[in-house]
Amino acid sequence: MHQEPQVANPNGKEFPPQPLGRLALQVGERGWLIGLLGLAFVLRCWNVYAMGGNPRFGAPVMDAGYHLDWARAIAAGDVFQEGAYFRAPLYPWFLAALWKITGGSLFAIRIVQAGLGTLTTYWTWKLGRHVFGRSTGWIAGVLAATNWILIYFDGELLIPTLYVPLLLWGLNGAMTLPQRGFGWRACAWVGLAFGLAAIARPNVLLFMPPLFFWVLWKAPAQRLRAGLALTLGTCLPIAPITVRNYVVSGEPVLIATQAGVNFWIGNNPTSDGMTAVVPGTRAGWWEGYEDSRRLARIEAGKDLTDSQISEHYMAKAWDWMRAHPGAAMRQMAWKLRLFFMDWELSNNQEIRFTSHRFNPLSYASVSFGVLLALGLVGMAYALRRRAAALFPLWGFFWIYTLGVVAFFVCSRFRVPVLPVLMVFAGYGLGEWWRWLRTRQWVPAGVALAAAGAIAWGSSRLPAALTTDDSLGLLSLGTYALEQGDLDTAEPLLEEALAQSNGNRHLRLIWGVLLEMRGQKESARRWWYETLQRYPDYVELREKLCNLENDLGHYAEAAQLAERGVEAAPSQLNLKYSLGRALYGLGRKQEALTQFDGILDLDPGYFLAGYSKGLVLLELGQRDAARKAWLSAQEHIDMANPDVAESLRQGLKSLGP
């Protein structure tokens, strides 16, 4: 009979791991556990309350805003995006359910997510206790309850708040499989947990083949049943998504179609490994999404389906990596460094600035660098004794890490490894304390030196990082501008400029402030100076083109736009600015060509259709003008009220 090896606990004794769900709590331990979970919940609720002071609390941006818009559409019974899912749908489904239950209260939704964060604390405690013993469980649980990154993300409308508990459910189950005899029910539940996690974020599927072979190896007597149950459990939540994607798109999309564009973002000659923007596209979520799709079609020279767009970018990335293997390897090494550094990379709102500015309690937490050091040292000592039995933990850590590094790195992608590090950190601290008590100075000193070296290396931040408060101040200033509150925006942006070492988007927004204050010539000079520094900055060139057109400087606008369109052919706003400039120069036929080109790429571009009708009318082609305006009228909801009314009046003047 196969006998599971014993586990070494921090007290130096050997004991068989107890199956999860049957952990016998000692007298008084239940009360301590309730207290731990209560602490986790209170800290998360406090964070929600504190973050209410953030102007963005009720107006999430980027991915959080995308998730909220998607959830609102689901709750209203509307179609959010046609075709196969671009992003895995589980979290928006969850958010939509909360939206309906809470009546659309973002505060209440975040309180529910605080409960999920408390569940994360429980699963982390339970995993540590089962694998290494009580002391490890308590250390890991306290780390999870008080970790400011976990607390922060539990208050954001982002995937980790749901994804992490699902992963921990799967890891807890996987670590109990040997004690449960690799029964088919236990294996199926593990698969189900990871399958649900996959429809929140699919990259966990990279871990499933190694886990499958580990199950086959550890369960030789019933490997077929165990492996099949694990596979079927994983596929159960995914299969309906795949079927739905095929029905609506006619293509076999497993879960979502974003893999290709994300792979290109992290593996192209201009990638910095952390900025989630496709080269030649704008930085906004929807702007970047539309630009990247349009750019793929322009490069392919034909229309592409969603799946083909993903394949196009995946092929581009592999072509570049094959052509430049040295650069590709350096890029991967750089991203690995980014993953392990003691800094939180943001691609929604600035995490460290936001958390520290609105929730002072976030300062009182173990940093990522310290957690990494303790976790890796603990992992190294644990693997000397039971590497095979602990594979679900350390295997997940490294496979998941490499899966992130293969694309691009940001803080929320790193969150799922934190509980695993906490478990190994708890074990490592327990061992270190035992060595001190038993006066084993050599292993204690070696462990301390190794942890210190890892923490020091993690804290050595690259010069390329922005570690001041300028990005956070920029976010607050931009929000104030969006609300038309120039008096609030100006000091925030001034402070950001004083701290920044040349952030191009900050300089763009400062020009917007000048323009909104009526200082158009000052904005013009500022933007030209910025363009000299950043000639490839698409949004800046677009703003400057519009300003030159507004000032009647049509020749300058045309020159700016022509260079921009040549470098970024997917930028329809630049093509429209070029059409405006050509029209202003009296080159109406050339302007018409620009408007036609825009409509070929995007028939729903209202301003191009409206402007085309104006030009045709001036050229005496009334029927063609009427046809253009009728076509534009189908997208009149995309126009501002004044232009929409002008279109209606124009159609009336042309008659039936």
XYZ file of C-alpha atoms in Angstrom:
656
model
C 0.000 0.000 0.000
C 1.244 3.484 -0.830
C 2.136 5.325 2.391
C 2.333 9.092 2.407
C 5.647 10.390 3.806
C 5.543 12.298 7.060
C 5.807 16.079 7.220
C 8.353 17.931 9.303
C 6.717 20.614 11.378
C 8.465 23.685 12.776
C 8.820 22.016 16.164
C 11.045 19.341 14.720
C 8.537 16.515 15.047
C 7.037 14.347 12.339
C 3.302 14.118 11.850
C 0.945 12.948 9.091
C -0.918 15.818 7.436
C -4.599 15.896 8.330
C -7.198 16.064 5.540
C -8.653 19.513 5.097
C -12.148 19.776 6.477
C -11.210 17.427 9.327
C -8.701 19.638 11.096
C -9.211 19.155 14.821
C -9.066 22.602 16.397
C -7.544 22.603 19.851
C -9.329 24.096 22.827
C -9.508 27.846 22.354
C -8.178 27.670 18.791
C -11.609 28.180 17.299
C -11.880 31.500 19.108
C -8.479 32.594 17.816
C -9.519 31.635 14.288
C -12.708 33.685 14.578
C -10.584 36.570 15.818
C -8.166 36.216 12.891
C -10.973 36.177 10.351
C -12.654 39.067 12.129
C -9.420 41.049 11.899
C -9.167 40.294 8.174
C -12.748 41.410 7.564
C -12.470 44.580 9.675
C -9.259 45.669 7.947
C -10.871 45.168 4.556
C -14.039 46.994 5.535
C -11.941 49.846 6.900
C -10.090 49.966 3.583
C -13.397 50.234 1.714
C -14.476 53.069 4.001
C -11.113 54.837 3.696
C -11.052 54.483 -0.073
C -14.370 56.306 -0.181
C -12.207 59.431 -0.009
C -10.709 58.573 -3.388
C -12.559 60.439 -6.163
C -12.189 57.331 -8.320
C -14.125 55.208 -5.792
C -17.373 55.732 -7.688
C -15.789 56.163 -11.125
C -13.415 53.221 -11.720
C -11.022 53.482 -14.659
C -9.381 51.105 -17.146
C -9.961 47.413 -16.290
C -12.093 48.159 -13.230
C -14.270 50.457 -15.329
C -14.470 47.828 -18.071
C -15.607 45.180 -15.583
C -18.222 47.514 -14.139
C -19.590 48.450 -17.574
C -19.762 44.768 -18.502
C -21.518 43.887 -15.247
C -24.072 46.662 -15.740
C -24.802 45.393 -19.244
C -25.298 41.840 -17.943
C -27.582 43.071 -15.161
C -29.628 45.038 -17.699
C -29.831 42.090 -20.109
C -27.851 43.952 -22.795
C -25.138 42.650 -25.115
C -21.817 44.134 -24.022
C -19.511 42.938 -26.811
C -20.390 40.948 -29.887
C -18.700 37.645 -30.661
C -16.496 35.441 -28.530
C -15.431 36.712 -25.134
C -12.383 38.950 -25.295
C -11.786 38.508 -21.566
C -12.766 35.612 -19.283
C -16.292 36.304 -17.969
C -16.532 34.911 -14.432
C -15.688 38.066 -12.497
C -18.065 40.301 -14.534
C -20.800 37.690 -13.960
C -20.066 37.790 -10.240
C -20.042 41.591 -10.288
C -23.327 41.682 -12.205
C -24.986 39.478 -9.586
C -23.751 41.769 -6.813
C -24.897 44.804 -8.794
C -28.439 43.481 -8.881
C -28.451 42.262 -5.287
C -27.069 45.513 -3.856
C -29.052 47.809 -6.127
C -25.871 49.094 -7.749
C -24.105 50.133 -4.530
C -20.357 50.051 -5.151
C -19.800 50.371 -1.396
C -21.907 47.259 -0.695
C -20.226 45.350 -3.527
C -16.838 46.089 -2.013
C -18.016 44.966 1.416
C -19.011 41.615 -0.115
C -15.546 41.458 -1.650
C -14.131 42.102 1.832
C -15.832 38.837 2.747
C -14.032 37.121 -0.126
C -10.760 38.531 1.163
C -11.585 37.050 4.551
C -12.093 33.706 2.811
C -8.629 34.126 1.292
C -7.261 34.514 4.817
C -9.074 31.353 5.937
C -7.832 29.271 3.004
C -4.262 30.502 3.549
C -4.431 29.625 7.248
C -5.909 26.229 6.460
C -3.318 25.450 3.786
C -0.404 26.338 6.050
C -1.848 24.410 8.982
C -2.523 21.309 6.954
C 0.823 21.172 5.188
C 3.249 22.278 7.918
C 1.383 22.495 11.198
C -0.387 24.937 13.494
C 2.330 27.551 13.868
C 2.782 27.811 10.113
C -0.952 28.148 9.654
C -1.177 30.991 12.132
C 1.774 32.885 10.684
C 0.435 32.486 7.148
C -3.059 33.481 8.275
C -1.847 36.645 10.012
C 0.208 37.594 6.951
C -2.843 37.113 4.711
C -5.157 39.012 7.049
C -2.887 42.070 7.269
C -1.171 42.175 3.866
C -1.898 45.591 2.360
C -1.769 44.369 -1.257
C -4.409 41.702 -0.648
C -6.479 44.257 1.280
C -6.145 46.818 -1.509
C -7.236 44.464 -4.276
C -10.165 43.158 -2.233
C -11.504 46.708 -2.496
C -11.008 47.024 -6.247
C -13.353 45.864 -9.013
C -10.690 43.574 -10.395
C -10.288 39.843 -10.887
C -7.914 38.919 -7.979
C -10.624 39.335 -5.343
C -12.427 36.300 -6.825
C -9.512 34.560 -8.528
C -7.319 34.127 -5.435
C -9.897 32.301 -3.249
C -10.641 29.937 -6.148
C -6.943 29.161 -6.592
C -6.545 28.560 -2.861
C -9.535 26.241 -2.898
C -7.821 24.254 -5.637
C -4.423 24.247 -3.905
C -5.950 23.172 -0.595
C -7.720 20.342 -2.352
C -4.623 19.286 -4.296
C -2.527 19.073 -1.126
C -5.087 16.711 0.466
C -5.331 14.308 -2.476
C -2.754 11.830 -1.089
C -4.624 11.586 2.225
C -7.906 11.152 0.370
C -6.459 8.336 -1.669
C -6.784 10.305 -4.931
C -10.460 9.418 -4.992
C -12.315 10.515 -8.075
C -14.573 12.903 -6.156
C -11.615 14.650 -4.527
C -9.815 14.943 -7.866
C -12.957 16.243 -9.565
C -13.390 18.943 -6.904
C -9.801 20.063 -7.375
C -10.337 20.239 -11.130
C -13.566 22.156 -10.650
C -11.838 24.771 -8.482
C -9.124 25.351 -11.059
C -11.642 25.245 -13.899
C -13.645 28.034 -12.255
C -10.410 29.960 -11.717
C -9.645 29.535 -15.428
C -12.856 31.274 -16.472
C -11.784 34.154 -14.238
C -8.250 34.233 -15.697
C -7.187 31.453 -18.075
C -3.440 31.419 -17.331
C -3.987 28.934 -14.488
C -4.462 26.317 -17.206
C -0.664 26.283 -17.658
C -0.500 24.576 -14.262
C -3.024 21.854 -15.038
C -0.911 19.485 -17.243
C 1.912 19.295 -14.641
C -0.670 18.753 -11.900
C -2.292 16.031 -14.015
C 1.004 14.145 -14.365
C 1.736 14.605 -10.652
C -1.607 12.943 -9.880
C -0.795 10.052 -12.244
C 2.600 9.598 -10.602
C 1.330 9.762 -7.027
C -1.704 7.533 -7.622
C -0.368 4.522 -9.553
C -3.154 2.220 -8.364
C -5.968 4.328 -9.817
C -4.232 6.805 -12.056
C -6.812 6.506 -14.854
C -9.784 7.376 -12.636
C -7.897 10.136 -10.803
C -6.537 11.747 -13.956
C -9.871 11.546 -15.743
C -11.744 13.030 -12.770
C -9.259 15.919 -12.525
C -9.603 16.602 -16.254
C -13.382 16.406 -16.296
C -13.654 18.643 -13.236
C -11.452 21.244 -14.926
C -13.387 21.096 -18.178
C -16.824 21.301 -16.577
C -16.913 25.117 -16.100
C -14.953 25.782 -19.297
C -17.015 23.706 -21.734
C -20.142 25.946 -21.678
C -17.945 28.985 -22.374
C -16.315 27.253 -25.335
C -19.690 26.169 -26.724
C -21.104 29.664 -26.305
C -18.086 31.211 -28.059
C -18.473 28.804 -30.982
C -22.189 29.474 -31.304
C -21.793 33.257 -31.429
C -18.567 33.428 -33.451
C -18.306 30.182 -35.397
C -14.772 29.718 -34.031
C -13.414 27.298 -31.391
C -12.387 29.850 -28.749
C -11.654 28.040 -25.476
C -12.376 30.947 -23.091
C -11.277 34.327 -24.456
C -9.374 35.932 -27.332
C -7.036 38.329 -25.523
C -3.985 36.039 -25.323
C -2.439 37.072 -28.635
C -2.567 40.818 -28.106
C -1.284 40.446 -24.523
C 1.607 38.289 -25.724
C 2.547 40.937 -28.298
C 2.331 43.689 -25.650
C 4.997 41.929 -23.601
C 7.140 40.665 -26.477
C 7.807 43.372 -29.032
C 10.867 45.516 -29.728
C 9.496 48.544 -27.822
C 7.926 46.731 -24.855
C 8.973 47.762 -21.349
C 7.440 44.591 -19.911
C 4.887 46.403 -17.779
C 2.903 48.917 -19.846
C -0.224 47.290 -21.285
C -0.321 49.208 -24.571
C 0.056 47.819 -28.093
C 2.684 49.818 -30.025
C 1.028 52.416 -32.243
C -2.235 52.510 -30.277
C -3.730 54.825 -27.682
C -3.522 54.169 -23.944
C -7.229 54.200 -22.995
C -8.963 50.836 -22.544
C -11.498 51.101 -25.331
C -9.213 53.244 -27.476
C -6.451 50.657 -27.249
C -8.873 47.803 -27.865
C -10.314 49.336 -31.039
C -6.919 50.528 -32.290
C -5.304 47.117 -31.830
C -8.091 45.374 -33.730
C -7.984 47.926 -36.533
C -4.188 47.778 -36.710
C -4.245 43.985 -37.078
C -6.680 44.266 -39.986
C -4.581 46.944 -41.682
C -1.418 44.844 -41.301
C -3.162 41.721 -42.588
C -4.736 43.617 -45.467
C -8.112 42.004 -44.861
C -10.893 41.668 -42.340
C -10.092 39.386 -39.407
C -12.248 37.608 -36.868
C -11.586 37.968 -33.152
C -9.707 34.673 -33.050
C -7.665 35.610 -36.117
C -6.698 38.928 -34.522
C -5.336 37.003 -31.539
C -3.456 34.652 -33.859
C -2.071 37.630 -35.799
C -0.505 39.177 -32.705
C 0.693 35.852 -31.381
C 2.463 35.203 -34.690
C 3.994 38.714 -34.646
C 5.441 38.103 -31.193
C 6.894 34.719 -32.114
C 8.337 36.121 -35.354
C 10.110 38.858 -33.423
C 11.395 36.428 -30.795
C 12.740 34.043 -33.438
C 14.379 36.872 -35.356
C 15.907 38.415 -32.207
C 16.480 35.587 -29.697
C 18.992 37.570 -27.660
C 16.661 40.536 -27.261
C 13.778 38.185 -26.447
C 15.770 36.456 -23.710
C 16.842 39.808 -22.241
C 13.216 40.890 -22.270
C 12.159 37.754 -20.389
C 14.940 38.267 -17.836
C 13.840 41.884 -17.397
C 10.229 40.839 -16.793
C 11.373 38.214 -14.281
C 13.204 40.972 -12.434
C 10.074 43.129 -12.515
C 8.015 40.270 -11.086
C 10.334 39.840 -8.084
C 11.047 43.476 -7.242
C 9.644 45.157 -4.144
C 7.339 47.540 -5.987
C 3.725 47.393 -7.079
C 3.348 47.988 -10.818
C 0.011 49.573 -11.661
C -2.001 49.627 -14.862
C -5.271 50.965 -13.471
C -4.568 53.530 -10.754
C -1.305 53.985 -8.874
C -1.511 51.314 -6.167
C 1.029 52.442 -3.589
C 0.080 56.124 -3.847
C -3.658 55.432 -3.673
C -3.445 52.989 -0.799
C -1.080 55.067 1.316
C -2.853 58.380 0.609
C -6.326 57.205 1.587
C -5.624 54.342 4.001
C -2.733 55.080 6.405
C -3.052 51.580 7.905
C -1.556 50.211 4.670
C 1.876 51.283 5.904
C 1.691 48.671 8.685
C 2.294 45.563 6.595
C 5.096 43.257 5.520
C 6.484 44.406 2.173
C 6.602 42.167 -0.876
C 10.401 42.029 -0.729
C 10.415 40.710 2.832
C 7.613 38.249 2.065
C 9.489 37.050 -1.025
C 12.677 36.549 0.976
C 10.989 34.610 3.773
C 8.895 32.591 1.333
C 11.745 31.545 -0.963
C 14.006 30.568 1.930
C 11.178 28.616 3.541
C 10.449 26.954 0.200
C 14.094 25.933 -0.203
C 14.206 24.268 3.222
C 10.830 22.583 2.760
C 11.779 21.121 -0.622
C 14.836 19.419 0.835
C 12.485 17.114 2.711
C 9.355 16.652 0.618
C 9.741 18.184 -2.826
C 7.484 15.634 -4.548
C 4.683 15.820 -2.000
C 4.747 19.638 -2.025
C 4.632 19.965 -5.805
C 1.148 21.553 -5.956
C 2.508 24.470 -3.906
C 5.944 25.134 -5.348
C 4.921 23.943 -8.812
C 2.044 26.405 -8.895
C 4.297 29.218 -7.693
C 6.914 28.801 -10.406
C 4.614 27.813 -13.279
C 2.248 30.671 -12.548
C 5.190 33.105 -12.229
C 6.641 32.074 -15.579
C 3.169 32.281 -17.114
C 2.935 35.933 -16.086
C 6.495 36.717 -17.154
C 5.774 35.271 -20.603
C 3.292 38.125 -21.157
C 3.800 41.306 -19.106
C 4.046 42.090 -15.415
C 1.837 44.104 -13.092
C 0.893 43.922 -9.429
C -2.521 42.325 -9.812
C -1.048 39.503 -11.895
C 1.403 38.818 -9.049
C -1.219 38.662 -6.291
C -2.008 34.905 -6.629
C 1.507 33.893 -5.533
C 1.296 35.880 -2.284
C -0.617 33.246 -0.225
C 1.825 30.529 -1.334
C 4.743 32.710 -0.247
C 2.961 33.281 3.072
C 2.684 29.548 3.711
C 6.359 28.932 2.964
C 7.302 32.042 4.956
C 5.418 30.642 7.948
C 7.301 27.366 7.651
C 10.633 29.126 7.249
C 10.088 31.339 10.287
C 9.099 28.313 12.350
C 12.275 26.464 11.344
C 14.423 29.502 12.037
C 12.947 29.908 15.501
C 13.564 26.218 16.205
C 17.205 26.602 15.190
C 17.589 29.567 17.528
C 15.995 27.684 20.433
C 18.231 24.673 19.858
C 21.294 26.873 19.230
C 21.836 25.642 15.693
C 23.603 28.849 14.714
C 24.888 27.775 11.309
C 21.546 26.967 9.611
C 19.941 29.943 11.350
C 22.695 32.239 10.098
C 22.593 30.829 6.573
C 18.806 31.280 6.396
C 19.041 34.834 7.731
C 21.785 35.734 5.250
C 19.876 34.210 2.329
C 16.684 36.048 3.268
C 18.588 39.303 3.664
C 20.214 38.921 0.263
C 16.871 38.217 -1.449
C 15.176 41.155 0.280
C 18.057 43.463 -0.630
C 18.007 42.340 -4.262
C 14.248 42.784 -4.455
C 14.526 46.332 -3.103
C 17.042 47.402 -5.779
C 14.578 49.130 -8.090
C 15.464 49.812 -11.742
C 15.979 53.439 -12.721
C 13.277 53.033 -15.385
C 10.568 52.855 -12.713
C 8.562 55.873 -11.589
C 8.705 55.650 -7.802
C 7.531 59.146 -6.891
C 3.930 60.285 -6.420
C 3.565 61.910 -9.842
C 1.434 59.173 -11.401
C -0.984 59.144 -8.476
C -1.252 62.924 -8.499
C -1.794 62.785 -12.257
C -4.712 60.393 -11.785
C -6.379 62.690 -9.258
C -5.710 65.751 -11.398
C -7.102 64.074 -14.503
C -10.285 63.138 -12.660
C -10.713 66.746 -11.519
C -10.277 67.886 -15.132
C -12.917 65.401 -16.264
C -15.292 66.990 -13.757
C -14.413 70.463 -14.984
C -12.863 71.370 -11.620
C -9.804 73.249 -12.877
C -8.991 74.830 -9.514
C -8.587 71.394 -7.923
C -6.756 69.925 -10.907
C -4.117 72.636 -11.276
C -2.250 72.256 -7.940
C -2.345 68.458 -8.248
C -0.849 68.570 -11.731
C 1.693 71.211 -10.706
C 2.868 68.997 -7.867
C 3.045 66.029 -10.233
C 5.156 68.029 -12.697
C 7.493 69.080 -9.901
C 8.083 65.418 -8.975
C 8.035 63.846 -12.425
C 11.119 63.158 -14.458
C 9.377 63.711 -17.802
C 6.170 61.689 -17.898
C 4.697 62.273 -21.341
C 1.066 61.722 -20.382
C 1.421 64.206 -17.541
C 2.714 66.787 -20.013
C -0.223 66.047 -22.310
C -2.727 66.607 -19.483
C -1.040 69.840 -18.413
C -1.580 71.093 -21.954
C -5.242 70.087 -21.691
C -5.504 72.189 -18.532
C -3.981 75.183 -20.322
C -6.383 74.713 -23.232
C -9.391 74.466 -20.900
C -8.283 77.705 -19.239
C -8.372 79.385 -22.649
C -4.567 79.601 -22.914
C -4.451 77.945 -26.324
C -1.164 79.458 -27.465
C 0.503 78.354 -24.229
C -0.934 74.856 -24.705
C 0.290 74.854 -28.304
C 3.852 75.791 -27.334
C 3.859 73.274 -24.475
C 2.672 70.444 -26.698
C 5.196 71.216 -29.457
C 7.969 71.104 -26.882
C 6.617 67.772 -25.616
C 6.323 66.392 -29.165
C 10.010 67.051 -29.731
C 10.745 64.763 -26.775
C 8.169 62.112 -27.680
C 7.634 62.185 -31.479
C 5.814 58.818 -31.457
C 3.215 59.833 -28.853
C -0.069 59.276 -30.693
C -2.467 61.031 -28.313
C -0.279 64.126 -28.136
C -0.086 64.462 -31.912
C -3.859 64.063 -32.101
C -4.435 66.810 -29.513
C -2.018 69.140 -31.272
C -3.623 68.510 -34.665
C -7.054 69.347 -33.265
C -5.728 72.525 -31.673
C -4.040 73.660 -34.889
C -7.273 73.053 -36.790
C -9.246 75.002 -34.178
C -6.788 77.898 -34.507
C -7.067 77.810 -38.302
C -3.477 76.648 -38.774
C -4.480 74.110 -41.411
C -1.059 73.680 -43.040
C 0.569 72.899 -39.676
C -2.265 70.530 -38.778
C -1.985 68.720 -42.105
C 1.769 68.287 -41.691
C 1.397 66.918 -38.164
C -1.419 64.565 -39.146
C 0.303 63.215 -42.269
C 3.362 62.192 -40.255
C 1.148 60.662 -37.590
C -0.986 58.660 -40.029
C 2.125 57.345 -41.729
C 3.521 56.096 -38.395
C 0.192 54.925 -36.914
C -2.243 54.015 -39.710
C -4.847 52.693 -37.262
C -5.392 56.133 -35.722
C -8.668 57.263 -37.259
C -8.751 60.438 -35.188
C -5.516 61.522 -36.846
C -6.955 60.690 -40.260
C -10.006 62.770 -39.394
C -7.789 65.677 -38.294
C -5.981 65.367 -41.615
C -9.306 65.474 -43.452
C -10.302 68.606 -41.513
C -7.003 70.276 -42.334
C -7.221 69.419 -46.042
C -10.755 70.764 -46.137
C -9.570 73.963 -44.470
C -6.880 74.274 -47.128
C -9.510 73.980 -49.835
C -8.363 70.526 -50.937
C -11.850 69.078 -50.730
C -11.344 66.006 -52.881
C -8.337 64.939 -50.791
C -10.375 65.537 -47.622
C -13.129 63.359 -49.054
C -10.575 60.600 -49.661
C -9.568 60.736 -45.983
C -13.175 60.544 -44.785
C -13.862 57.603 -47.116
C -10.769 55.824 -45.803
C -11.995 56.255 -42.229
C -15.432 54.880 -43.072
C -13.897 51.888 -44.840
C -12.166 50.979 -41.568
C -15.000 52.020 -39.250
C -18.446 52.649 -40.777
C -19.651 53.837 -37.370
C -17.279 56.834 -37.221
C -20.004 59.499 -37.085
C -17.909 62.618 -37.667
C -16.338 61.157 -40.801
C -19.792 60.395 -42.252
C -21.109 63.841 -41.320
C -18.058 65.623 -42.754
C -18.206 63.526 -45.926
C -21.778 64.707 -46.460
C -20.726 68.340 -46.021
C -17.951 68.035 -48.580
C -20.186 66.241 -51.085
C -22.838 68.923 -50.658
C -20.295 71.645 -51.369
C -19.162 69.703 -54.430
C -22.770 69.758 -55.664
C -23.401 66.028 -55.140
C -26.671 66.313 -53.190
C -27.776 62.687 -53.581
C -24.402 61.383 -52.471
C -24.430 63.822 -49.536
C -27.870 62.665 -48.475
C -26.769 59.025 -48.662
C -23.692 59.772 -46.544
C -25.781 61.552 -43.916
C -28.392 58.813 -43.802
C -25.609 56.331 -43.155
C -24.127 58.586 -40.458
C -27.559 58.966 -38.852
C -27.461 55.294 -37.877
C -24.645 56.222 -35.485
C -25.941 59.601 -34.358
C -25.765 58.528 -30.714
C -21.968 58.841 -31.053
C -22.204 62.577 -31.827
C -22.397 65.564 -29.531
C -25.847 67.207 -29.487
C -24.869 70.216 -31.630
C -23.431 68.126 -34.466
C -26.344 65.681 -34.266
C -28.802 68.567 -34.662
C -26.803 69.930 -37.606
C -27.099 66.549 -39.310
C -30.863 66.467 -38.793
C -31.269 69.973 -40.171
C -29.052 69.100 -43.127
C -31.171 66.081 -43.995
C -34.330 68.180 -43.782
C -32.862 70.723 -46.178
C -32.170 67.976 -48.723
C -35.775 66.809 -48.668
C -37.148 63.270 -48.724
